Amino acid sequence: MSSSSKNTLLHVASVAFGAFILFGAVATSSWVQQAGEEELQKSLKSALDNAHQGVLQMYRSHQSPALVLANDERVRNVVQRLLKVQRTRAALLAAPEQNLLRTMFAPYANVVGYEGFFIIAKDGVSLASMRDVNIGGENLLVSQGEYLKQIWAGKSLMSQPIKSDVPLTDRHGHIINGLATMFTSTPIQDEVGATIAVLAIRISPDDSFAPIFSRARFGESGETYAVNAAGVMLSESRFNDHLSQSGLLDDPHHADLMLEVRDPGVDLTQGKTPVLKRENQPLTKMAREISARRSGIDLNGYRDYRGVSVVGAWVWDDQLGYGIATEINATEAFEEHWRTTVTIYAATVLLLITMVGLWWLAMAVRKEVELSAMLAEQAQKAAEKGKSEANLANQAKSEFLSSMSHELRTPLNAITGFAQLLEYANPPLTAHQLEQVRDIRKGGDHLLSLINDILDLSKIEAGKLDISIEPVTVDEVVQQCIDMIEPQTDKYEITLDNRINLDDVEVMSDHLRLRQCLLNLMSNAVKYNRPGGRVTLAAEKVEGHWLRVLVSDNGIGISDKHKGKMFEAFNRLGAEASGVEGTGIGLSLTRTLIEKMGGRIGFTSVEGEGSTFWLDMPLVRSSRPQAAEKQSVDLFSPRHDASEPVERAGVAGGAERLVLYVEDNLANIRIVRGILCTLSHYKLITAQNAEDGIELARKASPDLILMDGTLPNMSGNEAVRRLKACSDTKDIPVIGLSANAMEKDQENAMDAGCSAYLTKPIDIEQFIATVQQTLRA
Ligand code: ADP
């Protein structure tokens, strides 16, 4: 999947998850609301039910004393007699039955706390009472309509609270006109069960009615009260004080029968003034329902008689003849719900913010990862590019080294070649001339060794170093090195002290490479010495199977800070400023060569006092018989005194050998001619380009062809391929003779068909041996 489609998918998933969380929050909140409403409904109904049951219970409890009194035979007899008294106030007051009845009621007043009683005749006249003022007149219960009729019909019932017709003392001890009062009434029947009068006992609502509603209050604002069909409050309000402050109540202690349950249209508790007068205000929703004699519940909210938004439940009771309502401020009712909802939404918002944060973080991390991946990719590309550039650079370096080597070897061939020829000139050179010629040759040799060092280093870097391990006589190598170093010791005025005397002791090594290494150490000991200084050569056996060759000097020594960097290639450790010639590769090359030959190298040094470098090479245990070819080696040894007659190796007693040399450089031709002249029975013919060489080879059928590598128009290798392809010339051996000294050059020449390959400058000893060997083959 592409990165952009991954991003789109991630975005869609994030939005979907966000929507899911929002949906979850809404669903949870609505569930909480529903559960809250159910809970609220239960609370309202329970408060309402408690009050309703409380009222019914109170009614029942007050019926008993009334029934007991009404069914008391003495009461009945007295009432029967009183019914016969004239219906005037004076007559009734004067009747002895009046006092009798008052005496009979007294215990109820004292013990149960009833405030008084009425005996009401069929015509509604009060026949008897605790107070004189009511007697002989129409009883106030007559105005209650159906109530008395039901009693006359035989029921025992409690009246609603009604305004008292006499001033009464309230619970605060105040005597108040029109205070609410209640009656429990029961018929007084004669012997055959006919109702002859009604006994009505006055009850104070403060004592038994009001507490029921007080107990049904809940929370901070929940209240329960009774309301009649006209919308008048029958019980006390919880908020009498507020109502009084708002001007709805004259007396802050009494709301019952003093307050119509109307909706002021504004919240009076907020100090607002209603637009309509009280009497013009509509009943509250609950009061309207009660007046319609309906029970119900409203959780949506409506304004109560204070104008406060409430939720409520109400019940209409036909038997009571009024309703009971329970209400609570909507804010309080839904407070828990709001709190939960706010918590849910706050948590949701937090969750969403966290999610957005995480999403943002994920995006940032993703970008970071993508950036890192991109950078890694770029770095990899750069590394690959760098690698291929490095490869190209290596290739270019190899090509450069190869061509440099070729260009230097060609003139070097002339220098060392003629110097060697001059050493064997006839007539011989004088001793002085010979010495000078040897110096020329040594200089050439040194130059050649420099070129070889650089080539070696590049070969080592390319992993193509050519080494052949064989027993090497140490004395011989040491002596060769001493001979080669002499011009340098003379130049730097150094005394060379050779304490090595090993006879035929041999070590396993590559002769040339070992010499190269030892020479390098000796050369350094001379170079980094002081005028008049000393270089000492010594040898010792180490650990039984190593031969250690030590090269010591009493020169400048090596500082401690440089000791760890001695074998770093191209690091001259400050010597470049001293004017001493050098390339900084000698020690690096020496260590690599020694280790490749299975040896070890090390040094000790004290700055200002001198250094000792040592080489360890594995010893050869058995002595090696001297090879016959050794003679020819000695022949051209620098130790050989040229003034002595020299036995030349040649083709003993054989026929003359014809050698064709294809070469465009005349100096090279002269050198080869000179070498062959020193031998018997060799005749040299030459061609200066490949085409002439091939032609001459066909015509003259030489015994041997020497082929230069770089010829005009056609390369030496191509010429060899053509010679080998031609039946006339295919059997003539060819020796490649070229200034191209790279390994690959030799391989190419051999592939083209050469029998051997020699590099310039020509090593005469090697040249003669190769020529003779090729002709013998
Ligand atoms: P070069 O001699 O061409 O500079 P080498 O690799 O042979 O390079 O030596 C590296 C460096 O080590 C020298 O440049 C020189 O500073 C230091 N060195 C080598 N041999 C000696 C020695 N015998 N005494 C003091 N310093 C030496």
Short mmCIF file of C-alpha atoms in Angstrom, two decimals, residues 109-568:
data_model
loop_
_atom_site.label_atom_id
_atom_site.label_comp_id
_atom_site.label_asym_id
_atom_site.label_seq_id
_atom_site.Cartn_x
_atom_site.Cartn_y
_atom_site.Cartn_z
CA ALA A 109 -60.01 18.06 74.37
CA ASN A 110 -57.58 17.50 77.17
CA VAL A 111 -56.14 14.16 76.20
CA VAL A 112 -56.30 13.99 72.39
CA GLY A 113 -55.92 17.75 71.85
CA TYR A 114 -59.12 18.34 69.93
CA GLU A 115 -60.05 21.96 69.86
CA GLY A 116 -63.78 21.61 70.06
CA PHE A 117 -66.90 20.00 68.65
CA PHE A 118 -70.24 20.64 66.99
CA ILE A 119 -73.53 18.84 67.16
CA ILE A 120 -75.21 19.78 63.91
CA ALA A 121 -78.89 19.29 63.34
CA LYS A 122 -80.44 18.25 60.04
CA ASP A 123 -81.16 21.89 59.20
CA GLY A 124 -77.49 22.75 59.55
CA VAL A 125 -77.90 24.57 62.86
CA SER A 126 -75.19 24.10 65.44
CA LEU A 127 -77.00 22.57 68.44
CA ALA A 128 -74.04 22.29 70.72
CA SER A 129 -70.38 23.37 70.79
CA MET A 130 -67.51 24.07 73.15
CA ARG A 131 -68.00 27.77 72.46
CA ASP A 132 -71.24 29.66 72.93
CA VAL A 133 -70.67 31.83 69.86
CA ASN A 134 -71.47 29.13 67.34
CA ILE A 135 -74.64 27.78 68.92
CA GLY A 136 -78.05 28.33 67.28
CA GLY A 137 -76.52 29.55 63.98
CA GLU A 138 -75.75 27.82 60.72
CA ASN A 139 -72.74 25.65 61.04
CA LEU A 140 -69.75 26.60 58.80
CA LEU A 141 -69.61 23.03 57.44
CA VAL A 142 -72.86 23.64 55.65
CA SER A 143 -70.93 25.78 53.19
CA GLN A 144 -68.71 22.75 52.37
CA GLY A 145 -71.48 21.43 50.12
CA GLU A 146 -71.30 17.67 49.69
CA TYR A 147 -69.34 17.07 52.84
CA LEU A 148 -72.21 17.20 55.38
CA LYS A 149 -74.56 15.38 52.99
CA GLN A 150 -72.19 12.41 52.98
CA ILE A 151 -72.12 12.38 56.77
CA TRP A 152 -75.89 12.46 56.86
CA ALA A 153 -75.76 9.58 54.42
CA GLY A 154 -73.97 7.59 57.11
CA LYS A 155 -70.23 8.11 56.32
CA SER A 156 -67.63 9.19 58.80
CA LEU A 157 -65.35 11.67 56.99
CA MET A 158 -62.64 14.22 57.54
CA SER A 159 -63.24 17.65 56.12
CA GLN A 160 -60.78 19.63 54.08
CA PRO A 161 -59.06 22.43 55.89
CA ILE A 162 -61.49 25.30 55.95
CA LYS A 163 -61.29 28.80 57.32
CA SER A 164 -62.39 28.90 60.89
CA ASP A 165 -65.47 30.93 61.76
CA VAL A 166 -63.92 31.94 65.05
CA PRO A 167 -60.46 33.37 65.84
CA LEU A 168 -58.11 30.57 66.73
CA THR A 169 -54.68 30.41 68.31
CA ASP A 170 -51.99 29.15 65.94
CA ARG A 171 -48.89 27.12 66.82
CA HIS A 172 -46.99 30.29 67.47
CA GLY A 173 -49.54 31.43 70.04
CA HIS A 174 -51.05 34.08 67.77
CA ILE A 175 -54.85 34.46 67.72
CA ILE A 176 -55.77 34.60 64.07
CA ASN A 177 -59.03 35.16 62.27
CA GLY A 178 -59.83 32.77 59.48
CA LEU A 179 -57.13 30.32 60.49
CA ALA A 180 -57.37 26.95 58.79
CA THR A 181 -59.26 24.32 60.70
CA MET A 182 -60.45 20.77 60.00
CA PHE A 183 -63.24 18.56 61.20
CA THR A 184 -63.70 14.87 61.54
CA SER A 185 -67.42 14.23 61.36
CA THR A 186 -69.58 11.21 62.06
CA PRO A 187 -73.29 10.63 62.19
CA ILE A 188 -75.11 10.20 65.54
CA GLN A 189 -77.72 7.57 65.04
CA ASP A 190 -80.77 6.56 67.03
CA GLU A 191 -81.60 3.08 68.14
CA VAL A 192 -82.79 2.02 64.67
CA GLY A 193 -79.76 3.45 62.88
CA ALA A 194 -81.26 6.61 61.59
CA THR A 195 -78.96 9.66 61.61
CA ILE A 196 -80.34 12.19 64.01
CA ALA A 197 -77.42 14.62 64.10
CA VAL A 198 -73.77 15.03 63.07
CA LEU A 199 -70.88 15.11 65.49
CA ALA A 200 -68.03 17.24 64.08
CA ILE A 201 -64.81 17.42 66.06
CA ARG A 202 -62.48 20.33 65.29
CA ILE A 203 -58.88 19.37 64.65
CA SER A 204 -55.96 21.75 64.34
CA PRO A 205 -54.17 21.21 60.98
CA ASP A 206 -50.98 22.36 62.64
CA ASP A 207 -51.03 19.31 64.86
CA SER A 208 -51.71 16.49 62.45
CA PHE A 209 -52.18 17.69 58.87
CA ALA A 210 -49.25 20.07 58.41
CA PRO A 211 -46.59 17.65 59.79
CA ILE A 212 -47.48 15.10 57.11
CA PHE A 213 -46.48 17.58 54.41
CA SER A 214 -43.47 18.82 56.31
CA ARG A 215 -42.18 15.29 56.48
CA ALA A 216 -42.65 14.89 52.76
CA ARG A 217 -40.18 17.65 51.95
CA PHE A 218 -36.91 16.51 50.35
CA GLY A 219 -33.66 17.93 49.02
CA GLU A 220 -33.15 21.66 49.00
CA SER A 221 -36.37 22.56 47.27
CA GLY A 222 -38.65 19.51 47.20
CA GLU A 223 -42.03 20.08 48.86
CA THR A 224 -45.41 18.38 49.05
CA TYR A 225 -48.64 20.22 49.59
CA ALA A 226 -52.38 19.86 49.25
CA VAL A 227 -54.38 21.85 46.73
CA ASN A 228 -58.12 21.97 46.39
CA ALA A 229 -60.15 22.03 43.18
CA ALA A 230 -60.18 25.83 43.23
CA GLY A 231 -56.41 25.88 43.17
CA VAL A 232 -56.09 27.01 46.77
CA MET A 233 -53.19 25.68 48.83
CA LEU A 234 -54.59 23.67 51.76
CA SER A 235 -51.33 22.98 53.57
CA GLU A 236 -48.29 25.05 54.43
CA SER A 237 -45.69 26.06 51.87
CA ARG A 238 -42.03 25.34 52.37
CA PHE A 239 -41.32 28.81 51.11
CA ASN A 240 -43.51 30.92 53.36
CA ASP A 241 -40.72 33.40 53.93
CA HIS A 242 -40.09 33.92 50.22
CA LEU A 243 -43.78 34.24 49.60
CA SER A 244 -44.12 36.79 52.31
CA GLN A 245 -41.17 38.79 50.90
CA SER A 246 -42.76 38.64 47.47
CA GLY A 247 -46.01 40.02 48.93
CA LEU A 248 -47.97 36.86 48.29
CA LEU A 249 -48.62 36.23 51.98
CA ASP A 250 -49.73 38.70 54.60
CA ASP A 251 -48.71 36.39 57.38
CA PRO A 252 -45.40 34.67 56.84
CA HIS A 253 -46.55 31.79 59.04
CA HIS A 254 -49.57 30.63 57.13
CA ALA A 255 -49.97 29.75 53.53
CA ASP A 256 -52.77 27.24 53.97
CA LEU A 257 -55.97 28.62 52.54
CA MET A 258 -54.13 31.91 52.05
CA LEU A 259 -52.48 31.17 48.76
CA GLU A 260 -53.81 30.39 45.32
CA VAL A 261 -51.48 28.19 43.35
CA ARG A 262 -51.04 30.51 40.36
CA ASP A 263 -48.20 30.97 37.90
CA PRO A 264 -46.75 34.48 38.27
CA GLY A 265 -45.08 34.22 34.83
CA VAL A 266 -41.70 35.33 36.25
CA ASP A 267 -39.39 33.92 38.86
CA LEU A 268 -40.36 35.75 42.05
CA THR A 269 -37.33 34.40 43.88
CA GLN A 270 -35.19 36.43 41.47
CA GLY A 271 -37.01 39.56 42.59
CA LYS A 272 -38.94 39.90 39.35
CA THR A 273 -42.38 41.49 39.24
CA PRO A 274 -45.25 39.66 37.58
CA VAL A 275 -47.05 41.40 34.74
CA LEU A 276 -50.49 40.18 35.80
CA LYS A 277 -52.24 40.71 39.10
CA ARG A 278 -52.43 37.61 41.24
CA GLU A 279 -56.08 37.00 40.58
CA ASN A 280 -55.51 37.23 36.83
CA GLN A 281 -52.63 34.82 36.79
CA PRO A 282 -53.39 31.32 35.51
CA LEU A 283 -53.20 28.35 37.82
CA THR A 284 -49.94 26.49 37.63
CA LYS A 285 -49.93 23.49 35.37
CA MET A 286 -50.24 21.15 38.37
CA ALA A 287 -53.08 23.21 39.93
CA ARG A 288 -54.96 23.21 36.62
CA GLU A 289 -54.70 19.45 36.50
CA ILE A 290 -55.83 19.13 40.13
CA SER A 291 -58.78 21.43 39.47
CA ALA A 292 -59.64 19.14 36.60
CA ARG A 293 -59.43 16.31 39.11
CA ARG A 294 -56.60 14.60 37.28
CA SER A 295 -53.48 12.93 38.59
CA GLY A 296 -50.25 13.29 36.64
CA ILE A 297 -46.52 13.94 36.43
CA ASP A 298 -44.43 16.49 34.58
CA LEU A 299 -40.68 16.08 34.22
CA ASN A 300 -40.36 18.63 31.44
CA GLY A 301 -40.75 21.48 33.86
CA TYR A 302 -43.37 24.12 34.56
CA ARG A 303 -43.49 27.21 36.71
CA ASP A 304 -44.82 26.78 40.25
CA TYR A 305 -46.56 29.42 42.37
CA ARG A 306 -43.20 31.20 42.91
CA GLY A 307 -42.56 31.26 39.19
CA VAL A 308 -39.68 28.81 39.64
CA SER A 309 -39.29 26.07 37.08
CA VAL A 310 -40.17 22.80 38.80
CA VAL A 311 -40.88 19.21 37.95
CA GLY A 312 -43.69 17.53 39.83
CA ALA A 313 -46.20 14.78 40.35
CA TRP A 314 -49.68 15.10 41.73
CA VAL A 315 -52.64 12.99 42.69
CA TRP A 316 -56.36 13.81 42.90
CA ASP A 317 -58.32 11.99 45.59
CA ASP A 318 -62.13 12.06 45.28
CA GLN A 319 -62.58 10.87 48.82
CA LEU A 320 -60.42 13.67 50.21
CA GLY A 321 -61.94 16.08 47.77
CA TYR A 322 -58.60 17.69 47.00
CA GLY A 323 -55.25 16.83 45.49
CA ILE A 324 -51.74 16.46 46.76
CA ALA A 325 -48.71 17.61 44.77
CA THR A 326 -44.98 17.03 45.07
CA GLU A 327 -42.62 19.43 43.32
CA ILE A 328 -38.92 20.16 43.21
CA ASN A 329 -36.90 22.83 41.45
CA ALA A 330 -35.90 21.56 38.00
CA THR A 331 -32.31 22.70 38.51
CA GLU A 332 -32.02 20.60 41.66
CA ALA A 333 -33.89 17.67 40.13
CA PHE A 334 -31.57 17.53 37.18
CA GLU A 335 -28.45 18.64 38.99
CA GLU A 336 -27.10 15.11 39.25
CA HIS A 337 -27.97 14.46 35.64
CA TRP A 338 -26.31 17.69 34.51
CA ARG A 339 -23.26 16.92 36.56
CA THR A 340 -23.00 13.43 35.08
CA THR A 341 -23.65 14.73 31.57
CA VAL A 342 -21.05 17.48 31.96
CA THR A 343 -18.61 14.88 33.30
CA ILE A 344 -19.32 12.59 30.34
CA TYR A 345 -18.89 15.39 27.81
CA ALA A 346 -15.83 16.73 29.58
CA ALA A 347 -14.34 13.23 29.56
CA THR A 348 -15.29 12.90 25.89
CA VAL A 349 -13.70 16.21 25.02
CA LEU A 350 -10.61 15.20 26.96
CA LEU A 351 -10.58 11.86 25.19
CA LEU A 352 -10.96 13.57 21.82
CA ILE A 353 -8.22 16.04 22.66
CA THR A 354 -6.00 13.17 23.79
CA MET A 355 -6.89 11.30 20.65
CA VAL A 356 -6.11 14.30 18.47
CA GLY A 357 -2.87 14.71 20.43
CA LEU A 358 -2.01 11.05 19.95
CA TRP A 359 -2.98 11.25 16.31
CA TRP A 360 -0.81 14.31 15.92
CA LEU A 361 2.00 12.53 17.75
CA ALA A 362 1.55 9.46 15.58
CA MET A 363 1.69 11.67 12.49
CA ALA A 364 4.81 13.40 13.78
CA VAL A 365 6.47 10.07 14.61
CA ARG A 366 5.41 8.69 11.25
CA LYS A 367 6.88 11.73 9.50
CA GLU A 368 10.03 11.33 11.56
CA VAL A 369 10.24 7.65 10.61
CA GLU A 370 9.59 8.44 6.96
CA LEU A 371 12.19 11.19 7.12
CA SER A 372 14.68 8.82 8.76
CA ALA A 373 13.90 6.18 6.14
CA MET A 374 14.36 8.78 3.42
CA LEU A 375 17.60 9.98 4.95
CA ALA A 376 18.74 6.37 5.37
CA GLU A 377 17.88 5.73 1.72
CA GLN A 378 19.72 8.88 0.69
CA ALA A 379 22.64 7.91 2.89
CA GLN A 380 22.64 4.45 1.33
CA LYS A 381 22.52 5.94 -2.15
CA ALA A 382 25.26 8.35 -1.20
CA ALA A 383 27.25 5.46 0.24
CA GLU A 384 26.69 3.43 -2.91
CA LYS A 385 27.60 6.43 -4.99
CA GLY A 386 30.60 6.99 -2.76
CA LYS A 387 31.51 3.35 -3.11
CA SER A 388 31.25 3.39 -6.85
CA GLU A 389 33.14 6.69 -6.89
CA ALA A 390 35.74 5.10 -4.66
CA ASN A 391 35.90 2.15 -7.03
CA LEU A 392 36.31 4.51 -9.95
CA ALA A 393 38.93 6.42 -8.01
CA ASN A 394 40.73 3.15 -7.23
CA GLN A 395 40.56 2.13 -10.83
CA ALA A 396 41.86 5.55 -11.87
CA LYS A 397 44.61 5.25 -9.29
CA SER A 398 45.59 1.81 -10.56
CA GLU A 399 45.65 3.08 -14.12
CA PHE A 400 47.69 6.07 -13.04
CA LEU A 401 50.17 3.89 -11.14
CA SER A 402 50.42 1.51 -14.03
CA SER A 403 51.15 4.24 -16.56
CA MET A 404 53.49 6.06 -14.16
CA SER A 405 55.34 2.85 -13.57
CA HIS A 406 55.62 2.32 -17.34
CA GLU A 407 56.82 5.86 -18.02
CA LEU A 408 59.44 5.67 -15.27
CA ARG A 409 60.66 2.22 -16.08
CA THR A 410 61.49 3.05 -19.72
CA PRO A 411 64.13 5.70 -18.93
CA LEU A 412 65.24 3.67 -15.90
CA ASN A 413 65.88 0.79 -18.25
CA ALA A 414 68.37 2.92 -20.13
CA ILE A 415 70.04 4.12 -16.92
CA THR A 416 70.47 0.82 -15.16
CA GLY A 417 70.84 -1.20 -18.34
CA PHE A 418 73.79 0.83 -19.72
CA ALA A 419 75.27 1.09 -16.24
CA GLN A 420 75.28 -2.70 -16.03
CA LEU A 421 76.76 -3.00 -19.53
CA LEU A 422 79.47 -0.51 -18.68
CA GLU A 423 80.46 -2.59 -15.68
CA TYR A 424 81.38 -5.35 -18.14
CA ALA A 425 82.71 -3.08 -20.89
CA ASN A 426 85.64 -4.28 -22.95
CA PRO A 427 88.20 -2.86 -22.50
CA PRO A 428 87.28 -2.71 -18.83
CA LEU A 429 86.65 0.58 -17.07
CA THR A 430 89.13 1.96 -14.59
CA ALA A 431 88.34 1.29 -10.94
CA HIS A 432 87.22 4.89 -10.47
CA GLN A 433 84.98 4.83 -13.52
CA LEU A 434 83.56 1.52 -12.37
CA GLU A 435 82.66 3.00 -9.00
CA GLN A 436 80.86 5.90 -10.64
CA VAL A 437 78.98 3.55 -12.94
CA ARG A 438 77.92 1.49 -9.95
CA ASP A 439 76.59 4.61 -8.26
CA ILE A 440 74.54 5.33 -11.37
CA ARG A 441 73.21 1.83 -11.23
CA LYS A 442 72.44 2.04 -7.53
CA GLY A 443 70.60 5.31 -8.01
CA GLY A 444 68.55 3.67 -10.71
CA ASP A 445 67.95 0.72 -8.46
CA HIS A 446 66.74 3.01 -5.69
CA LEU A 447 64.39 4.77 -8.03
CA LEU A 448 63.15 1.41 -9.18
CA SER A 449 62.58 0.29 -5.61
CA LEU A 450 60.56 3.42 -4.97
CA ILE A 451 58.37 2.66 -7.94
CA ASN A 452 58.08 -0.89 -6.77
CA ASP A 453 57.08 0.22 -3.27
CA ILE A 454 54.26 2.29 -4.64
CA LEU A 455 53.19 -0.51 -6.90
CA ASP A 456 53.43 -2.96 -4.03
CA LEU A 457 51.24 -0.75 -1.88
CA SER A 458 48.62 -0.58 -4.59
CA LYS A 459 48.86 -4.34 -5.07
CA ILE A 460 48.42 -4.87 -1.34
CA GLU A 461 45.41 -2.58 -1.37
CA ALA A 462 43.99 -4.60 -4.24
CA GLY A 463 44.82 -7.86 -2.43
CA LYS A 464 47.11 -8.97 -5.27
CA LEU A 465 50.50 -9.12 -3.63
CA ASP A 466 52.75 -11.75 -5.16
CA ILE A 467 54.91 -13.58 -2.62
CA SER A 468 56.77 -16.87 -2.85
CA ILE A 469 57.96 -18.26 0.46
CA GLU A 470 61.15 -20.33 0.38
CA PRO A 471 64.28 -20.78 2.49
CA VAL A 472 66.35 -17.59 2.32
CA THR A 473 69.95 -17.28 3.55
CA VAL A 474 69.91 -14.38 5.96
CA ASP A 475 73.59 -13.46 5.65
CA GLU A 476 73.15 -13.09 1.93
CA VAL A 477 70.17 -10.81 2.24
CA VAL A 478 71.92 -8.75 4.90
CA GLN A 479 75.01 -8.36 2.78
CA GLN A 480 72.97 -7.27 -0.24
CA CYS A 481 71.25 -4.69 1.93
CA ILE A 482 74.57 -3.40 3.27
CA ASP A 483 75.86 -3.04 -0.26
CA MET A 484 72.79 -1.16 -1.30
CA ILE A 485 72.76 1.14 1.69
CA GLU A 486 76.41 2.16 1.45
CA PRO A 487 75.90 5.27 -0.70
CA GLN A 488 73.38 6.44 1.92
CA THR A 489 75.67 5.79 4.90
CA ASP A 490 78.37 7.75 3.16
CA LYS A 491 76.00 10.60 2.45
CA TYR A 492 74.77 10.84 6.07
CA GLU A 493 78.22 10.06 7.57
CA ILE A 494 76.92 7.04 9.36
CA THR A 495 78.98 4.12 10.52
CA LEU A 496 77.41 0.78 9.73
CA ASP A 497 78.27 -1.93 12.24
CA ASN A 498 77.23 -5.38 11.02
CA ARG A 499 77.35 -7.90 13.86
CA ILE A 500 75.43 -10.57 11.98
CA ASN A 501 77.35 -13.73 11.25
CA LEU A 502 74.92 -16.53 10.65
CA ASP A 503 76.69 -18.59 7.99
CA ASP A 504 74.01 -20.61 6.27
CA VAL A 505 71.16 -19.88 8.63
CA GLU A 506 67.96 -19.66 6.63
CA VAL A 507 64.53 -18.30 7.28
CA MET A 508 61.28 -18.96 5.45
CA SER A 509 60.65 -15.88 3.40
CA ASP A 510 60.48 -14.28 -0.01
CA HIS A 511 64.05 -13.30 -0.82
CA LEU A 512 63.29 -10.04 -2.59
CA ARG A 513 60.60 -8.96 -0.12
CA LEU A 514 62.77 -9.73 2.88
CA ARG A 515 65.56 -7.70 1.39
CA GLN A 516 63.11 -4.91 0.68
CA CYS A 517 61.97 -4.91 4.33
CA LEU A 518 65.41 -5.04 5.86
CA LEU A 519 66.67 -2.38 3.50
CA ASN A 520 63.81 -0.13 4.49
CA LEU A 521 64.63 -0.46 8.20
CA MET A 522 68.31 0.17 7.53
CA SER A 523 67.51 3.12 5.31
CA ASN A 524 65.36 4.65 8.09
CA ALA A 525 68.08 4.01 10.66
CA VAL A 526 70.47 5.96 8.44
CA LYS A 527 68.04 8.71 7.47
CA TYR A 528 66.70 9.43 10.98
CA ASN A 529 70.12 9.37 12.55
CA ARG A 530 72.56 12.20 13.30
CA PRO A 531 75.79 13.09 11.48
CA GLY A 532 78.47 10.73 12.69
CA GLY A 533 75.85 8.41 14.06
CA ARG A 534 75.88 4.64 14.07
CA VAL A 535 73.66 1.90 12.69
CA THR A 536 74.11 -1.55 14.17
CA LEU A 537 72.86 -4.81 12.67
CA ALA A 538 72.42 -7.79 14.94
CA ALA A 539 70.58 -11.11 14.93
CA GLU A 540 69.37 -13.50 17.60
CA LYS A 541 67.15 -16.51 18.02
CA VAL A 542 63.85 -15.80 19.70
CA GLU A 543 61.53 -18.37 21.28
CA GLY A 544 63.49 -21.14 19.60
CA HIS A 545 62.01 -20.90 16.13
CA TRP A 546 62.26 -17.26 15.19
CA LEU A 547 65.27 -15.45 13.88
CA ARG A 548 65.20 -11.83 14.95
CA VAL A 549 67.18 -9.31 12.90
CA LEU A 550 67.67 -6.02 14.76
CA VAL A 551 68.47 -2.68 13.16
CA SER A 552 69.52 -0.15 15.83
CA ASP A 553 70.47 3.45 15.52
CA ASN A 554 71.50 6.15 17.94
CA GLY A 555 69.57 8.79 16.08
CA ILE A 556 66.67 11.08 16.89
CA GLY A 557 64.43 8.37 18.32
CA ILE A 558 60.65 8.43 18.36
CA SER A 559 58.43 10.44 20.70
CA ASP A 560 55.86 8.57 22.78
CA LYS A 561 53.00 10.38 21.05
CA HIS A 562 54.17 9.04 17.67
CA LYS A 563 54.80 5.48 18.70
CA GLY A 564 51.22 4.34 18.10
CA LYS A 565 51.26 5.71 14.53
CA MET A 566 54.55 4.31 13.28
CA PHE A 567 53.00 1.90 10.79
CA GLU A 568 50.35 4.24 9.36
#
